[in-house]
């Protein structure tokens, strides 16, 4: 167990290989839950990941323990909407609040015009759904994609942020 503090910072192209490895390790349990080894986080190539990270409308935020990347989240920006995806925590670091840190850490990286944040996860991913609803995300709808059905959740920014600031 490391005593290094967790720091939050953008993930750049120099760490693309480490990010790919982190995501693959973290998403194995999702693949097992759905009995599908071909979910996108497990099939994305390093070249595809680098292309994704180079996009102007994508922000990738990481959690670091010393020099080790232990968590990440992908944020896609579109108008007034941000969509979170690929929330990943290293398997040996899961259950320690790093996923929560990643959700909270996104806010400073959002442009001021963002008014709502969306996230999606497999409809049977009870732990993920619980994490998102605990942090103010509300289920909106489900959509099938092949054999998978995703649940989409939304959090409207504004009143929740003000409430949090007054209680801190």
Tab-separated table of N, CA, C and O in Angstrom, residues 6-89:
chain	number	residue	atom	x	y	z
A	6	UNK	N	-3.026	11.104	-3.526
A	6	UNK	CA	-3.634	11.068	-4.853
A	6	UNK	C	-3.710	12.490	-5.379
A	6	UNK	O	-4.197	13.391	-4.690
A	7	UNK	N	-3.211	12.703	-6.590
A	7	UNK	CA	-3.319	14.000	-7.234
A	7	UNK	C	-4.146	13.845	-8.504
A	7	UNK	O	-4.149	12.783	-9.129
A	8	UNK	N	-4.815	14.900	-8.866
A	8	UNK	CA	-5.671	14.915	-10.053
A	8	UNK	C	-5.029	15.833	-11.082
A	8	UNK	O	-4.640	16.962	-10.758
A	9	UNK	N	-4.905	15.352	-12.317
A	9	UNK	CA	-4.311	16.146	-13.391
A	9	UNK	C	-4.779	15.598	-14.732
A	9	UNK	O	-5.238	14.456	-14.831
A	10	UNK	N	-4.650	16.418	-15.750
A	10	UNK	CA	-4.989	15.963	-17.098
A	10	UNK	C	-4.034	14.845	-17.521
A	10	UNK	O	-2.872	14.832	-17.133
A	11	UNK	N	-4.546	13.925	-18.317
A	11	UNK	CA	-3.726	12.858	-18.876
A	11	UNK	C	-3.361	13.292	-20.290
A	11	UNK	O	-4.231	13.622	-21.086
A	12	UNK	N	-2.059	13.296	-20.588
A	12	UNK	CA	-1.637	13.708	-21.923
A	12	UNK	C	-1.167	12.500	-22.727
A	12	UNK	O	-1.123	11.369	-22.231
A	13	UNK	N	-0.806	12.744	-23.963
A	13	UNK	CA	-0.419	11.675	-24.877
A	13	UNK	C	0.772	10.861	-24.381
A	13	UNK	O	0.888	9.671	-24.684
A	14	UNK	N	1.644	11.470	-23.603
A	14	UNK	CA	2.798	10.742	-23.067
A	14	UNK	C	2.375	9.565	-22.187
A	14	UNK	O	3.141	8.633	-21.974
A	15	UNK	N	1.167	9.619	-21.667
A	15	UNK	CA	0.661	8.571	-20.771
A	15	UNK	C	-0.422	7.717	-21.418
A	15	UNK	O	-1.134	6.990	-20.718
A	16	UNK	N	-0.548	7.799	-22.736
A	16	UNK	CA	-1.604	7.062	-23.438
A	16	UNK	C	-1.482	5.556	-23.225
A	16	UNK	O	-2.492	4.869	-23.006
A	17	UNK	N	-0.290	5.012	-23.272
A	17	UNK	CA	-0.102	3.578	-23.064
A	17	UNK	C	-0.532	3.143	-21.673
A	17	UNK	O	-1.190	2.115	-21.495
A	18	UNK	N	-0.168	3.943	-20.684
A	18	UNK	CA	-0.558	3.654	-19.300
A	18	UNK	C	-2.070	3.764	-19.140
A	18	UNK	O	-2.691	2.951	-18.447
A	19	UNK	N	-2.680	4.753	-19.792
A	19	UNK	CA	-4.129	4.918	-19.743
A	19	UNK	C	-4.830	3.712	-20.361
A	19	UNK	O	-5.803	3.196	-19.807
A	20	UNK	N	-4.335	3.264	-21.494
A	20	UNK	CA	-4.929	2.099	-22.155
A	20	UNK	C	-4.861	0.873	-21.237
A	20	UNK	O	-5.843	0.138	-21.081
A	21	UNK	N	-3.729	0.670	-20.606
A	21	UNK	CA	-3.550	-0.460	-19.689
A	21	UNK	C	-4.496	-0.351	-18.498
A	21	UNK	O	-5.128	-1.332	-18.094
A	22	UNK	N	-4.604	0.851	-17.917
A	22	UNK	CA	-5.502	1.085	-16.786
A	22	UNK	C	-6.938	0.749	-17.168
A	22	UNK	O	-7.635	0.028	-16.449
A	23	UNK	N	-7.397	1.269	-18.290
A	23	UNK	CA	-8.780	1.017	-18.708
A	23	UNK	C	-9.041	-0.462	-18.933
A	23	UNK	O	-10.064	-0.985	-18.519
A	24	UNK	N	-8.116	-1.122	-19.578
A	24	UNK	CA	-8.306	-2.556	-19.835
A	24	UNK	C	-8.403	-3.333	-18.530
A	24	UNK	O	-9.256	-4.196	-18.367
A	25	UNK	N	-7.527	-3.027	-17.591
A	25	UNK	CA	-7.561	-3.722	-16.307
A	25	UNK	C	-8.861	-3.435	-15.554
A	25	UNK	O	-9.475	-4.333	-14.985
A	26	UNK	N	-9.289	-2.181	-15.590
A	26	UNK	CA	-10.479	-1.781	-14.841
A	26	UNK	C	-11.769	-2.322	-15.441
A	26	UNK	O	-12.732	-2.592	-14.716
A	27	UNK	N	-11.817	-2.479	-16.750
A	27	UNK	CA	-13.067	-2.881	-17.394
A	27	UNK	C	-13.229	-4.390	-17.567
A	27	UNK	O	-14.258	-4.839	-18.078
A	28	UNK	N	-12.274	-5.167	-17.110
A	28	UNK	CA	-12.420	-6.627	-17.196
A	28	UNK	C	-13.655	-7.087	-16.417
A	28	UNK	O	-14.413	-7.937	-16.879
A	29	UNK	N	-13.887	-6.513	-15.236
A	29	UNK	CA	-15.043	-6.937	-14.437
A	29	UNK	C	-16.360	-6.597	-15.140
A	29	UNK	O	-17.319	-7.356	-15.043
A	30	UNK	N	-16.412	-5.469	-15.843
A	30	UNK	CA	-17.623	-5.137	-16.617
A	30	UNK	C	-17.828	-6.152	-17.731
A	30	UNK	O	-18.940	-6.608	-17.972
A	31	UNK	N	-16.757	-6.514	-18.411
A	31	UNK	CA	-16.844	-7.502	-19.487
A	31	UNK	C	-17.339	-8.836	-18.936
A	31	UNK	O	-18.163	-9.512	-19.569
A	32	UNK	N	-16.873	-9.204	-17.759
A	32	UNK	CA	-17.322	-10.443	-17.141
A	32	UNK	C	-18.791	-10.357	-16.734
A	32	UNK	O	-19.549	-11.311	-16.929
A	33	UNK	N	-19.207	-9.223	-16.194
A	33	UNK	CA	-20.599	-9.034	-15.790
A	33	UNK	C	-21.542	-9.235	-16.971
A	33	UNK	O	-22.598	-9.845	-16.842
A	34	UNK	N	-21.149	-8.727	-18.129
A	34	UNK	CA	-22.002	-8.799	-19.312
A	34	UNK	C	-21.632	-9.959	-20.244
A	34	UNK	O	-22.206	-10.081	-21.319
A	35	UNK	N	-20.665	-10.764	-19.809
A	35	UNK	CA	-20.212	-11.897	-20.620
A	35	UNK	C	-19.883	-11.460	-22.048
A	35	UNK	O	-20.292	-12.074	-23.019
A	36	UNK	N	-19.164	-10.342	-22.130
A	36	UNK	CA	-18.817	-9.763	-23.432
A	36	UNK	C	-17.401	-9.195	-23.387
A	36	UNK	O	-17.188	-8.095	-22.878
A	37	UNK	N	-16.431	-9.923	-23.929
A	37	UNK	CA	-15.057	-9.429	-23.917
A	37	UNK	C	-14.790	-8.340	-24.960
A	37	UNK	O	-13.671	-7.840	-25.053
A	38	UNK	N	-15.804	-7.957	-25.712
A	38	UNK	CA	-15.616	-6.989	-26.794
A	38	UNK	C	-16.195	-5.613	-26.485
A	38	UNK	O	-16.521	-4.861	-27.403
A	39	UNK	N	-16.310	-5.261	-25.212
A	39	UNK	CA	-16.795	-3.922	-24.892
A	39	UNK	C	-15.735	-2.905	-25.327
A	39	UNK	O	-14.535	-3.204	-25.326
A	40	UNK	N	-16.138	-1.716	-25.737
A	40	UNK	CA	-15.197	-0.742	-26.310
A	40	UNK	C	-13.930	-0.460	-25.498
A	40	UNK	O	-12.851	-0.367	-26.084
A	41	UNK	N	-13.987	-0.333	-24.159
A	41	UNK	CA	-12.733	-0.069	-23.442
A	41	UNK	C	-11.703	-1.203	-23.573
A	41	UNK	O	-10.518	-0.982	-23.364
A	42	UNK	N	-12.165	-2.395	-23.930
A	42	UNK	CA	-11.242	-3.525	-24.065
A	42	UNK	C	-10.768	-3.730	-25.497
A	42	UNK	O	-9.794	-4.444	-25.723
A	43	UNK	N	-11.439	-3.122	-26.443
A	43	UNK	CA	-11.065	-3.320	-27.846
A	43	UNK	C	-10.398	-2.103	-28.467
A	43	UNK	O	-9.831	-2.192	-29.555
A	44	UNK	N	-10.451	-0.958	-27.796
A	44	UNK	CA	-9.828	0.253	-28.334
A	44	UNK	C	-8.320	0.053	-28.453
A	44	UNK	O	-7.669	-0.453	-27.538
A	45	UNK	N	-7.772	0.456	-29.580
A	45	UNK	CA	-6.323	0.349	-29.794
A	45	UNK	C	-5.622	1.591	-29.251
A	45	UNK	O	-6.265	2.625	-29.002
A	46	UNK	N	-4.313	1.511	-29.109
A	46	UNK	CA	-3.537	2.662	-28.662
A	46	UNK	C	-3.665	3.806	-29.667
A	46	UNK	O	-3.824	4.970	-29.272
A	47	UNK	N	-3.638	3.487	-30.948
A	47	UNK	CA	-3.802	4.512	-31.980
A	47	UNK	C	-5.173	5.200	-31.846
A	47	UNK	O	-5.254	6.440	-31.893
A	48	UNK	N	-6.227	4.438	-31.655
A	48	UNK	CA	-7.572	5.015	-31.492
A	48	UNK	C	-7.655	5.870	-30.230
A	48	UNK	O	-8.271	6.948	-30.227
A	49	UNK	N	-7.034	5.399	-29.157
A	49	UNK	CA	-7.025	6.164	-27.911
A	49	UNK	C	-6.316	7.496	-28.108
A	49	UNK	O	-6.807	8.544	-27.682
A	50	UNK	N	-5.168	7.470	-28.779
A	50	UNK	CA	-4.423	8.718	-29.021
A	50	UNK	C	-5.237	9.679	-29.881
A	50	UNK	O	-5.218	10.887	-29.641
A	51	UNK	N	-5.913	9.171	-30.884
A	51	UNK	CA	-6.783	10.023	-31.711
A	51	UNK	C	-7.875	10.648	-30.863
A	51	UNK	O	-8.199	11.834	-31.003
A	52	UNK	N	-8.476	9.858	-29.983
A	52	UNK	CA	-9.530	10.344	-29.099
A	52	UNK	C	-8.999	11.441	-28.182
A	52	UNK	O	-9.606	12.502	-28.038
A	53	UNK	N	-7.846	11.207	-27.588
A	53	UNK	CA	-7.266	12.178	-26.663
A	53	UNK	C	-6.858	13.478	-27.356
A	53	UNK	O	-6.820	14.527	-26.713
A	54	UNK	N	-6.578	13.419	-28.647
A	54	UNK	CA	-6.147	14.606	-29.397
A	54	UNK	C	-7.313	15.507	-29.789
A	54	UNK	O	-7.102	16.651	-30.189
A	55	UNK	N	-8.522	15.008	-29.654
A	55	UNK	CA	-9.696	15.808	-30.039
A	55	UNK	C	-9.858	17.015	-29.118
A	55	UNK	O	-9.631	16.925	-27.906
A	56	UNK	N	-10.283	18.148	-29.695
A	56	UNK	CA	-10.494	19.371	-28.914
A	56	UNK	C	-11.683	19.270	-27.969
A	56	UNK	O	-11.750	20.000	-26.979
A	57	UNK	N	-12.628	18.383	-28.280
A	57	UNK	CA	-13.837	18.265	-27.464
A	57	UNK	C	-13.753	17.133	-26.428
A	57	UNK	O	-14.751	16.778	-25.817
A	58	UNK	N	-12.558	16.611	-26.216
A	58	UNK	CA	-12.348	15.542	-25.239
A	58	UNK	C	-11.334	15.993	-24.192
A	58	UNK	O	-10.283	16.537	-24.526
A	59	UNK	N	-11.661	15.753	-22.933
A	59	UNK	CA	-10.752	16.012	-21.824
A	59	UNK	C	-10.613	14.692	-21.064
A	59	UNK	O	-11.616	14.053	-20.754
A	60	UNK	N	-9.384	14.295	-20.793
A	60	UNK	CA	-9.153	13.086	-20.010
A	60	UNK	C	-8.453	13.482	-18.719
A	60	UNK	O	-7.364	14.062	-18.742
A	61	UNK	N	-9.113	13.193	-17.615
A	61	UNK	CA	-8.608	13.556	-16.296
A	61	UNK	C	-8.132	12.284	-15.607
A	61	UNK	O	-8.783	11.239	-15.701
A	62	UNK	N	-6.999	12.373	-14.928
A	62	UNK	CA	-6.440	11.199	-14.260
A	62	UNK	C	-6.218	11.416	-12.780
A	62	UNK	O	-6.059	12.541	-12.316
A	63	UNK	N	-6.223	10.307	-12.060
A	63	UNK	CA	-5.851	10.289	-10.643
A	63	UNK	C	-4.496	9.598	-10.577
A	63	UNK	O	-4.315	8.506	-11.133
A	64	UNK	N	-3.568	10.237	-9.924
A	64	UNK	CA	-2.192	9.736	-9.861
A	64	UNK	C	-1.810	9.472	-8.414
A	64	UNK	O	-2.114	10.270	-7.518
A	65	UNK	N	-1.133	8.378	-8.203
A	65	UNK	CA	-0.530	8.074	-6.903
A	65	UNK	C	0.968	8.048	-7.168
A	65	UNK	O	1.478	7.103	-7.783
A	66	UNK	N	1.632	9.121	-6.791
A	66	UNK	CA	3.022	9.286	-7.199
A	66	UNK	C	3.047	9.412	-8.713
A	66	UNK	O	2.323	10.212	-9.292
A	67	UNK	N	3.829	8.572	-9.374
A	67	UNK	CA	3.893	8.618	-10.837
A	67	UNK	C	2.966	7.601	-11.502
A	67	UNK	O	2.935	7.494	-12.721
A	68	UNK	N	2.216	6.861	-10.699
A	68	UNK	CA	1.327	5.821	-11.233
A	68	UNK	C	-0.081	6.358	-11.487
A	68	UNK	O	-0.703	6.937	-10.595
A	69	UNK	N	-0.584	6.122	-12.690
A	69	UNK	CA	-1.964	6.466	-13.024
A	69	UNK	C	-2.872	5.391	-12.429
A	69	UNK	O	-2.771	4.222	-12.793
A	70	UNK	N	-3.742	5.783	-11.487
A	70	UNK	CA	-4.594	4.806	-10.804
A	70	UNK	C	-6.076	4.994	-11.117
A	70	UNK	O	-6.900	4.177	-10.726
A	71	UNK	N	-6.412	6.072	-11.818
A	71	UNK	CA	-7.809	6.316	-12.171
A	71	UNK	C	-7.899	7.297	-13.311
A	71	UNK	O	-6.970	8.071	-13.548
A	72	UNK	N	-9.004	7.224	-14.044
A	72	UNK	CA	-9.206	8.187	-15.125
A	72	UNK	C	-10.677	8.304	-15.448
A	72	UNK	O	-11.485	7.438	-15.111
A	73	UNK	N	-10.999	9.389	-16.108
A	73	UNK	CA	-12.356	9.615	-16.599
A	73	UNK	C	-12.252	10.433	-17.882
A	73	UNK	O	-11.427	11.342	-17.989
A	74	UNK	N	-13.066	10.087	-18.838
A	74	UNK	CA	-13.107	10.761	-20.142
A	74	UNK	C	-14.306	11.701	-20.148
A	74	UNK	O	-15.400	11.318	-19.735
A	75	UNK	N	-14.109	12.932	-20.603
A	75	UNK	CA	-15.172	13.920	-20.662
A	75	UNK	C	-15.292	14.419	-22.099
A	75	UNK	O	-14.324	14.929	-22.662
A	76	UNK	N	-16.473	14.254	-22.676
A	76	UNK	CA	-16.733	14.768	-24.016
A	76	UNK	C	-17.595	16.017	-23.881
A	76	UNK	O	-18.628	15.999	-23.209
A	77	UNK	N	-17.167	17.096	-24.509
A	77	UNK	CA	-17.852	18.385	-24.429
A	77	UNK	C	-18.633	18.630	-25.711
A	77	UNK	O	-18.102	18.475	-26.809
A	78	UNK	N	-19.901	19.013	-25.549
A	78	UNK	CA	-20.749	19.300	-26.696
A	78	UNK	C	-21.748	20.391	-26.312
A	78	UNK	O	-22.711	20.136	-25.589
A	79	UNK	N	-21.468	21.613	-26.755
A	79	UNK	CA	-22.355	22.728	-26.417
A	79	UNK	C	-22.396	22.944	-24.917
A	79	UNK	O	-21.367	23.178	-24.288
A	80	UNK	N	-23.604	22.840	-24.346
A	80	UNK	CA	-23.778	23.033	-22.905
A	80	UNK	C	-23.755	21.709	-22.134
A	80	UNK	O	-24.062	21.678	-20.952
A	81	UNK	N	-23.370	20.652	-22.802
A	81	UNK	CA	-23.433	19.311	-22.221
A	81	UNK	C	-22.038	18.674	-22.152
A	81	UNK	O	-21.258	18.776	-23.087
A	82	UNK	N	-21.768	18.032	-21.037
A	82	UNK	CA	-20.561	17.211	-20.887
A	82	UNK	C	-21.030	15.776	-20.664
A	82	UNK	O	-21.971	15.540	-19.907
A	83	UNK	N	-20.386	14.841	-21.333
A	83	UNK	CA	-20.720	13.429	-21.148
A	83	UNK	C	-19.496	12.711	-20.601
A	83	UNK	O	-18.429	12.731	-21.221
A	84	UNK	N	-19.677	12.112	-19.433
A	84	UNK	CA	-18.604	11.372	-18.795
A	84	UNK	C	-18.619	9.935	-19.290
A	84	UNK	O	-19.679	9.366	-19.516
A	85	UNK	N	-17.447	9.371	-19.421
A	85	UNK	CA	-17.358	7.974	-19.821
A	85	UNK	C	-16.043	7.375	-19.380
A	85	UNK	O	-15.117	8.071	-18.977
A	86	UNK	N	-16.011	6.080	-19.468
A	86	UNK	CA	-14.787	5.313	-19.187
A	86	UNK	C	-14.155	5.661	-17.845
A	86	UNK	O	-12.941	5.797	-17.735
A	87	UNK	N	-15.014	5.819	-16.834
A	87	UNK	CA	-14.507	5.997	-15.473
A	87	UNK	C	-13.811	4.705	-15.089
A	87	UNK	O	-14.418	3.636	-15.062
A	88	UNK	N	-12.516	4.779	-14.843
A	88	UNK	CA	-11.717	3.589	-14.572
A	88	UNK	C	-10.857	3.798	-13.327
A	88	UNK	O	-10.285	4.862	-13.141
A	89	UNK	N	-10.799	2.762	-12.504
A	89	UNK	CA	-9.936	2.765	-11.328
A	89	UNK	C	-9.162	1.451	-11.345
A	89	UNK	O	-9.743	0.388	-11.596
